[in-house]
Tab-separated table of C-alpha atoms and ligand atoms in Angstrom:
chain	number	residue	atom	x	y	z
A	1	MET	CA	90.013	136.642	83.667
A	2	ALA	CA	90.387	139.169	86.478
A	3	GLN	CA	93.464	138.868	88.640
A	4	ASP	CA	91.317	138.111	91.738
A	5	ASN	CA	90.097	134.971	90.120
A	6	VAL	CA	93.577	133.584	89.622
A	7	PHE	CA	95.356	131.457	92.195
A	8	LYS	CA	99.086	131.461	91.546
A	9	ILE	CA	101.547	128.756	92.494
A	10	GLY	CA	105.201	129.760	92.143
A	11	LEU	CA	107.088	126.525	91.518
A	12	VAL	CA	110.823	127.087	91.990
A	13	LEU	CA	112.925	124.129	90.854
A	14	PRO	CA	116.335	123.210	89.481
A	15	MET	CA	115.487	122.795	85.771
A	16	THR	CA	119.151	122.886	84.673
A	17	GLY	CA	122.423	121.891	86.330
A	18	GLN	CA	123.285	119.020	88.647
A	19	GLN	CA	119.752	118.575	90.074
A	20	ALA	CA	117.891	119.040	86.756
A	21	THR	CA	116.200	115.638	86.956
A	22	THR	CA	114.497	116.774	90.170
A	23	GLY	CA	113.009	119.765	88.389
A	24	ARG	CA	111.972	117.743	85.358
A	25	GLN	CA	110.243	115.109	87.515
A	26	ILE	CA	108.417	117.583	89.758
A	27	GLU	CA	107.260	119.876	86.972
A	28	ALA	CA	105.953	116.888	84.997
A	29	ALA	CA	104.105	115.582	88.059
A	30	ALA	CA	102.560	118.984	88.847
A	31	ARG	CA	101.361	119.325	85.253
A	32	LEU	CA	99.947	115.789	85.334
A	33	TYR	CA	98.044	116.584	88.529
A	34	MET	CA	96.550	119.667	86.879
A	35	ALA	CA	95.694	117.796	83.680
A	36	GLN	CA	93.867	115.138	85.719
A	37	ASN	CA	92.122	117.500	88.159
A	38	GLY	CA	91.432	120.566	86.064
A	39	ASP	CA	92.719	124.072	86.610
A	40	THR	CA	89.662	125.561	88.300
A	41	VAL	CA	89.297	125.069	92.047
A	42	ALA	CA	86.711	126.844	94.228
A	43	GLY	CA	86.059	129.289	91.385
A	44	LYS	CA	89.731	130.175	90.966
A	45	LYS	CA	91.855	129.561	87.917
A	46	VAL	CA	95.032	127.840	89.099
A	47	GLN	CA	98.154	129.142	87.410
A	48	LEU	CA	101.533	127.453	87.691
A	49	ILE	CA	104.585	129.707	87.319
A	50	VAL	CA	107.760	127.623	86.946
A	51	LYS	CA	111.179	129.197	87.638
A	52	ASP	CA	114.609	127.604	87.265
A	53	ASP	CA	116.902	128.257	90.240
A	54	THR	CA	119.696	126.022	88.821
A	55	SER	CA	119.857	124.693	92.428
A	56	LEU	CA	121.744	127.777	93.619
A	57	PRO	CA	120.121	128.992	96.859
A	58	ASP	CA	120.826	132.675	96.109
A	59	GLN	CA	118.827	132.230	92.908
A	60	THR	CA	116.058	130.415	94.737
A	61	ARG	CA	115.746	133.321	97.169
A	62	ARG	CA	115.816	135.969	94.409
A	63	LEU	CA	113.182	134.152	92.340
A	64	ALA	CA	110.972	133.547	95.374
A	65	GLN	CA	111.205	137.240	96.268
A	66	GLU	CA	110.125	138.212	92.732
A	67	LEU	CA	107.281	135.722	92.801
A	68	ILE	CA	106.028	137.140	96.101
A	69	VAL	CA	106.426	140.831	95.265
A	70	ASN	CA	105.805	141.027	91.508
A	71	ASP	CA	103.619	138.025	90.731
A	72	LYS	CA	101.852	138.023	94.098
A	73	VAL	CA	101.796	134.242	94.228
A	74	ASN	CA	99.436	132.584	96.708
A	75	VAL	CA	101.756	129.644	97.326
A	76	LEU	CA	105.453	128.930	96.825
A	77	ALA	CA	106.421	125.331	96.055
A	78	GLY	CA	109.193	123.104	94.745
A	79	MET	CA	112.568	123.462	96.518
A	80	GLY	CA	114.877	120.895	94.893
A	81	ILE	CA	117.545	120.891	97.585
A	82	THR	CA	117.773	121.751	101.274
A	83	PRO	CA	119.831	124.973	100.914
A	84	SER	CA	117.137	126.342	98.564
A	85	ALA	CA	114.324	125.558	101.008
A	86	LEU	CA	116.246	127.130	103.893
A	87	ALA	CA	116.996	130.249	101.813
A	88	VAL	CA	113.297	130.800	101.083
A	89	ALA	CA	111.825	129.915	104.510
A	90	PRO	CA	112.366	133.425	106.021
A	91	LEU	CA	110.611	134.988	102.992
A	92	ALA	CA	107.665	132.648	103.468
A	93	THR	CA	107.420	133.750	107.107
A	94	GLN	CA	107.688	137.489	106.360
A	95	SER	CA	105.144	137.410	103.544
A	96	LYS	CA	102.896	134.744	105.161
A	97	THR	CA	103.128	132.642	102.006
A	98	PRO	CA	102.738	128.864	102.299
A	99	LEU	CA	105.919	127.070	101.164
A	100	VAL	CA	105.170	123.523	100.001
A	101	VAL	CA	108.463	121.618	100.021
A	102	MET	CA	108.200	118.863	97.409
A	103	ALA	CA	111.810	117.589	97.302
A	104	ALA	CA	114.198	118.842	99.997
A	105	ALA	CA	114.459	116.374	102.875
A	106	THR	CA	116.576	117.622	105.782
A	107	SER	CA	114.575	117.157	108.970
A	108	SER	CA	114.911	120.758	110.209
A	109	ILE	CA	113.334	122.459	107.148
A	110	THR	CA	109.814	122.388	108.593
A	111	GLU	CA	111.136	124.158	111.693
A	112	ALA	CA	112.588	127.019	109.619
A	113	SER	CA	109.144	128.612	109.098
A	114	PRO	CA	105.574	127.998	110.303
A	115	PHE	CA	104.571	128.382	106.631
A	116	VAL	CA	106.484	125.277	105.481
A	117	VAL	CA	104.468	122.159	104.665
A	118	ARG	CA	106.366	119.151	103.357
A	119	THR	CA	105.224	116.408	100.957
A	120	SER	CA	108.600	114.752	100.230
A	121	PHE	CA	110.215	112.847	103.120
A	122	THR	CA	113.016	113.214	105.650
A	123	LEU	CA	116.334	111.393	105.694
A	124	PRO	CA	115.910	110.271	109.326
A	125	GLN	CA	112.521	108.822	108.289
A	126	ALA	CA	114.070	106.871	105.412
A	127	SER	CA	117.263	105.795	107.216
A	128	VAL	CA	116.218	104.154	110.462
A	129	ALA	CA	114.274	101.287	108.854
A	130	LEU	CA	117.401	100.184	107.025
A	131	ALA	CA	119.471	100.309	110.231
A	132	ASP	CA	116.893	97.993	111.821
A	133	TRP	CA	116.986	95.623	108.858
A	134	ALA	CA	120.783	95.428	108.340
A	135	PRO	CA	122.013	93.766	111.580
A	136	LYS	CA	119.278	91.120	111.287
A	137	ASN	CA	120.491	90.325	107.794
A	138	GLY	CA	124.177	89.602	108.282
A	139	ILE	CA	125.443	93.195	108.218
A	140	LYS	CA	127.354	93.809	111.463
A	141	THR	CA	129.927	96.388	110.321
A	142	VAL	CA	129.337	99.403	108.085
A	143	VAL	CA	131.033	102.448	106.650
A	144	SER	CA	128.715	105.355	105.846
A	145	LEU	CA	129.275	107.584	102.814
A	146	VAL	CA	127.084	110.676	102.505
A	147	SER	CA	126.904	113.968	100.636
A	148	ASP	CA	128.318	116.604	102.935
A	149	TYR	CA	125.263	118.794	103.572
A	150	GLY	CA	121.962	118.735	105.469
A	151	PRO	CA	120.281	115.540	104.228
A	152	GLY	CA	123.556	113.583	104.172
A	153	ILE	CA	124.388	114.626	107.715
A	154	ASP	CA	120.869	113.633	108.833
A	155	ALA	CA	121.239	110.238	107.113
A	156	GLU	CA	124.674	109.642	108.650
A	157	LYS	CA	123.527	110.618	112.135
A	158	PHE	CA	120.309	108.614	112.207
A	159	PHE	CA	121.510	105.529	110.328
A	160	ASN	CA	124.753	105.224	112.295
A	161	ALA	CA	123.208	105.820	115.737
A	162	ARG	CA	120.512	103.242	115.063
A	163	MET	CA	123.073	100.701	113.802
A	164	VAL	CA	125.083	101.078	117.007
A	165	ASN	CA	121.901	100.871	119.055
A	166	ASN	CA	121.108	97.594	117.299
A	167	GLY	CA	124.532	96.144	118.179
A	168	GLY	CA	126.211	96.942	114.850
A	169	LYS	CA	129.508	98.716	114.375
A	170	VAL	CA	130.236	101.863	112.339
A	171	ILE	CA	133.874	101.666	111.251
A	172	GLU	CA	134.030	105.078	109.614
A	173	ALA	CA	131.757	107.941	108.550
A	174	LEU	CA	132.831	109.482	105.215
A	175	ARG	CA	131.458	112.670	103.650
A	176	VAL	CA	131.813	113.627	99.983
A	177	PRO	CA	131.326	117.142	98.568
A	178	MET	CA	127.788	117.852	97.393
A	179	ARG	CA	128.893	119.530	94.142
A	180	ASN	CA	130.729	117.431	91.512
A	181	PRO	CA	131.800	114.644	93.856
A	182	ASP	CA	134.576	112.225	92.904
A	183	PHE	CA	133.673	108.987	94.666
A	184	ALA	CA	136.839	107.085	93.658
A	185	PRO	CA	139.151	107.930	96.597
A	186	PHE	CA	136.320	107.345	99.080
A	187	LEU	CA	135.453	103.959	97.588
A	188	GLN	CA	139.118	102.949	97.663
A	189	LYS	CA	139.153	103.731	101.358
A	190	VAL	CA	135.973	101.670	101.900
A	191	ARG	CA	137.599	98.758	100.062
A	192	ASP	CA	140.551	98.874	102.423
A	193	LEU	CA	138.296	99.077	105.498
A	194	LYS	CA	136.292	96.029	104.307
A	195	PRO	CA	132.991	96.551	106.139
A	196	ASP	CA	130.104	94.117	105.611
A	197	ALA	CA	128.261	96.970	103.920
A	198	LEU	CA	128.628	100.511	102.658
A	199	PHE	CA	125.665	102.734	103.563
A	200	VAL	CA	125.165	105.521	100.993
A	201	PHE	CA	123.167	108.720	100.789
A	202	VAL	CA	123.628	110.878	97.699
A	203	PRO	CA	121.001	113.256	96.303
A	204	SER	CA	118.772	112.286	93.401
A	205	GLY	CA	120.804	112.183	90.193
A	206	ALA	CA	124.125	111.077	91.742
A	207	GLY	CA	123.257	107.415	92.366
A	208	ALA	CA	124.295	106.075	88.961
A	209	ALA	CA	127.849	107.418	89.367
A	210	VAL	CA	128.188	105.765	92.792
A	211	MET	CA	126.869	102.436	91.514
A	212	LYS	CA	129.142	102.488	88.478
A	213	GLN	CA	132.291	103.129	90.485
A	214	PHE	CA	131.238	100.628	93.162
A	215	SER	CA	130.945	97.898	90.506
A	216	GLU	CA	134.076	98.941	88.594
A	217	ARG	CA	136.158	98.608	91.743
A	218	GLY	CA	134.825	95.117	92.357
A	219	MET	CA	133.590	96.098	95.813
A	220	ASP	CA	130.769	93.555	95.706
A	221	LYS	CA	133.218	90.828	94.695
A	222	ALA	CA	135.356	91.850	97.670
A	223	GLY	CA	132.346	90.975	99.858
A	224	ILE	CA	131.111	94.526	100.525
A	225	LYS	CA	127.385	95.097	100.041
A	226	LEU	CA	125.927	98.452	99.058
A	227	ILE	CA	122.867	99.627	100.982
A	228	GLY	CA	121.319	103.078	101.214
A	229	THR	CA	118.274	105.250	101.212
A	230	GLY	CA	116.317	104.955	97.966
A	231	ASP	CA	117.926	108.122	96.609
A	232	VAL	CA	120.822	105.946	95.359
A	233	THR	CA	118.600	103.576	93.328
A	234	ASP	CA	116.512	106.500	92.051
A	235	ASP	CA	113.797	105.344	89.622
A	236	ASP	CA	114.780	108.199	87.288
A	237	GLN	CA	118.101	106.418	86.576
A	238	LEU	CA	117.705	102.880	87.888
A	239	ASN	CA	116.881	101.145	84.639
A	240	ASP	CA	120.125	102.407	83.058
A	241	MET	CA	122.370	101.351	85.942
A	242	GLY	CA	123.020	97.837	84.626
A	243	ASP	CA	122.877	94.453	86.329
A	244	GLY	CA	125.550	95.448	88.886
A	245	VAL	CA	122.729	97.058	90.853
A	246	LEU	CA	120.709	93.812	91.176
A	247	GLY	CA	120.139	92.860	94.817
A	248	VAL	CA	120.878	96.305	96.286
A	249	VAL	CA	118.654	96.853	99.340
A	250	THR	CA	117.396	100.343	100.152
A	251	SER	CA	114.705	101.929	102.303
A	252	HIS	CA	112.444	104.694	101.024
A	253	HIS	CA	108.915	106.023	100.810
A	254	TYR	CA	108.291	105.526	97.086
A	255	SER	CA	108.996	102.972	94.395
A	256	ALA	CA	107.555	103.136	90.874
A	257	ALA	CA	106.918	99.409	91.422
A	258	HIS	CA	104.633	100.026	94.438
A	259	PRO	CA	101.864	97.499	93.758
A	260	SER	CA	98.714	99.585	94.328
A	261	GLU	CA	96.035	100.330	91.748
A	262	LEU	CA	96.476	104.059	92.283
A	263	ASN	CA	100.214	103.828	91.690
A	264	LYS	CA	99.823	101.778	88.532
A	265	LYS	CA	97.499	104.457	87.165
A	266	PHE	CA	99.902	107.205	88.236
A	267	VAL	CA	102.929	105.546	86.621
A	268	ASP	CA	101.017	104.819	83.395
A	269	ALA	CA	99.674	108.343	83.072
A	270	PHE	CA	103.052	109.896	83.933
A	271	GLN	CA	104.859	107.758	81.363
A	272	LYS	CA	102.256	108.479	78.682
A	273	ALA	CA	102.597	112.210	79.209
A	274	ASN	CA	106.419	112.197	79.393
A	275	LYS	CA	107.874	110.016	76.619
A	276	ASN	CA	107.968	106.965	78.863
A	277	LEU	CA	109.971	108.655	81.656
A	278	ARG	CA	109.531	106.638	84.849
A	279	PRO	CA	108.358	108.764	87.799
A	280	ASN	CA	110.661	108.796	90.828
A	281	PHE	CA	110.205	109.835	94.460
A	282	MET	CA	110.579	113.498	93.463
A	283	ALA	CA	107.594	113.188	91.107
A	284	VAL	CA	105.398	111.774	93.853
A	285	GLY	CA	106.407	114.635	96.188
A	286	GLY	CA	105.326	117.102	93.482
A	287	TYR	CA	102.082	115.292	92.658
A	288	ASP	CA	101.049	115.053	96.317
A	289	GLY	CA	102.148	118.646	96.941
A	290	MET	CA	99.683	119.785	94.269
A	291	ARG	CA	96.970	117.713	95.923
A	292	VAL	CA	97.677	119.391	99.265
A	293	ILE	CA	97.469	122.847	97.630
A	294	TYR	CA	94.284	122.049	95.662
A	295	GLU	CA	92.494	120.665	98.724
A	296	ALA	CA	93.540	123.614	100.883
A	297	LEU	CA	92.175	125.998	98.241
A	298	ARG	CA	88.959	123.985	98.032
A	299	SER	CA	88.390	123.818	101.793
A	300	THR	CA	89.073	127.549	102.257
A	301	LYS	CA	86.534	128.126	99.452
A	302	GLY	CA	88.999	130.053	97.366
A	303	ALA	CA	89.641	132.680	100.061
A	304	GLY	CA	93.341	132.007	99.778
A	305	GLY	CA	95.086	133.785	102.711
A	306	GLY	CA	98.428	132.214	103.644
A	307	GLU	CA	97.549	131.377	107.253
A	308	ALA	CA	94.185	129.853	106.314
A	309	LEU	CA	95.804	127.806	103.556
A	310	VAL	CA	98.465	126.394	105.888
A	311	ALA	CA	95.774	125.577	108.452
A	312	ALA	CA	93.873	123.702	105.723
A	313	MET	CA	97.003	121.793	104.715
A	314	LYS	CA	97.607	120.544	108.261
A	315	GLY	CA	96.093	117.145	108.946
A	316	GLN	CA	95.252	116.315	105.322
A	317	ILE	CA	95.135	112.542	104.961
A	318	PHE	CA	94.889	110.751	101.640
A	319	GLU	CA	96.013	107.890	99.478
A	320	SER	CA	99.096	108.807	97.463
A	321	PRO	CA	100.742	106.687	94.753
A	322	ARG	CA	103.251	105.803	97.529
A	323	GLY	CA	100.529	104.594	99.972
A	324	LYS	CA	98.477	106.376	102.643
A	325	ILE	CA	100.061	109.617	103.892
A	326	TYR	CA	99.126	112.535	106.099
A	327	ILE	CA	100.448	115.966	106.981
A	328	ASP	CA	101.175	116.001	110.719
A	329	ALA	CA	99.160	118.919	112.127
A	330	GLN	CA	101.830	119.703	114.733
A	331	THR	CA	104.992	119.529	112.619
A	332	ARG	CA	103.551	120.156	109.107
A	333	ASP	CA	105.753	117.267	107.996
A	334	VAL	CA	104.661	114.208	106.040
A	335	VAL	CA	103.925	110.935	107.859
A	336	GLN	CA	104.165	107.883	105.640
A	337	ASP	CA	105.018	104.211	105.249
A	338	ILE	CA	108.686	103.370	104.702
A	339	TYR	CA	109.451	100.334	102.561
A	340	LEU	CA	112.424	98.011	102.373
A	341	ARG	CA	113.124	97.254	98.723
A	342	LYS	CA	115.489	95.148	96.681
A	343	VAL	CA	116.525	95.835	93.085
A	344	GLU	CA	115.140	93.080	90.855
A	345	LYS	CA	114.508	92.585	87.170
A	346	LYS	CA	110.894	92.418	86.062
A	347	ASP	CA	109.945	92.122	82.395
A	348	GLY	CA	113.510	93.069	81.511
A	349	GLN	CA	113.500	96.266	83.575
A	350	LEU	CA	115.169	97.088	86.880
A	351	PHE	CA	112.859	98.032	89.761
A	352	ASN	CA	112.978	98.663	93.509
A	353	VAL	CA	110.716	95.788	94.593
A	354	GLU	CA	109.200	96.325	98.040
A	355	PHE	CA	109.529	93.383	100.456
A	356	ASP	CA	108.695	94.891	103.851
A	357	VAL	CA	106.946	97.972	105.236
A	358	ILE	CA	107.036	100.054	108.424
A	359	LYS	CA	103.691	101.829	108.718
A	360	ASP	CA	103.040	105.503	109.515
A	361	VAL	CA	106.606	106.635	110.155
A	362	LYS	CA	106.894	110.140	111.629
A	363	ASP	CA	110.131	112.066	111.176
A	364	PRO	CA	112.432	110.713	113.925
A	365	GLY	CA	114.368	113.982	113.648
A	366	LYS	CA	111.574	115.697	115.615
A	367	ALA	CA	111.124	113.098	118.325
A	368	LYS	CA	113.303	114.975	120.859
B	401	DHB	C1	117.769	116.448	99.027
B	401	DHB	C2	117.979	116.397	97.659
B	401	DHB	C3	117.830	115.209	96.998
B	401	DHB	O1	118.027	115.130	95.660
B	401	DHB	C4	117.479	114.041	97.677
B	401	DHB	O2	117.367	112.892	96.994
B	401	DHB	C5	117.271	114.091	99.040
B	401	DHB	C6	117.415	115.299	99.717
B	401	DHB	C7	117.948	117.724	99.750
B	401	DHB	O3	118.753	118.560	99.318
B	401	DHB	O4	117.286	117.916	100.778
């Protein structure tokens, strides 16, 4: 097929290293979307080019540059962590290439380039609902513990400010290194401070280690609850975390247990295609990101210029496996429902079971 008839999506993801589960989930979801929707859109053959950046932002930038210059991709996508998205944003601007952020979740990423469109979430979006829930549910004092980089700092800032606003008290704000964190000394400190709850943000893939050490130290028996954004009870790992995680309350935009027909179909199809792997919130960001790209290509009738594609991504509204979402035409960020969930056992498996919802949450990080 002639080159003109190909529409190329350069999907840059961490396929190895600390964030490898993010890459595995998003690639699987993108391939599922293509298997379900075909690879021809508006007369173009859609081609996915997957590159492994090992979650090192210098690699992300180098690979994105090659994809733009050598492969002449129509769209860049993926971006497993915030530093990767921020490293590529200037290239997206210079080359007028849409950059569909499917994972990274620091509020400011959409402001780094007018070519960024986001289908994941933001940490301020996920955090404030929990800070509204906690003081009404016996949690008056907290310590926050976050990964020391963009999304963690967003989570700390928005969760803690909202807690204080709601009459709660933040005893201490702790930050752990993003790479190879050792949670033990931080958890010891939390034990000594004895808050009603520990609020946690760690990136996808690190939650199991936090939960394990939290249980091993008998923090729950000492009367300290663990709460967090849903990154800590990540569906990719949740079922292997053991019964110590039962009852943990988190807030997030996606649970594999979301009880809609569309989600049940999504989870079934994803598990069938991936040796029973349960899709997590990264997968849904990838799946919906592909939808946003496909529909933009369709509505521009295959013309495919970067500015026209971004314009066609703005304002898209649709039902996702997570619930109804839309791309805010002003901010290019995702607007979505945020759920409060509790870890429960269903049919012998651990799930984040939704028990409350805040509808149509815009990123509070942009409300200024
Ligand atoms: C980011 C990465 C994650 O794995 C996550 O769960 C949330 C945010 C990030 O780097 O933006």
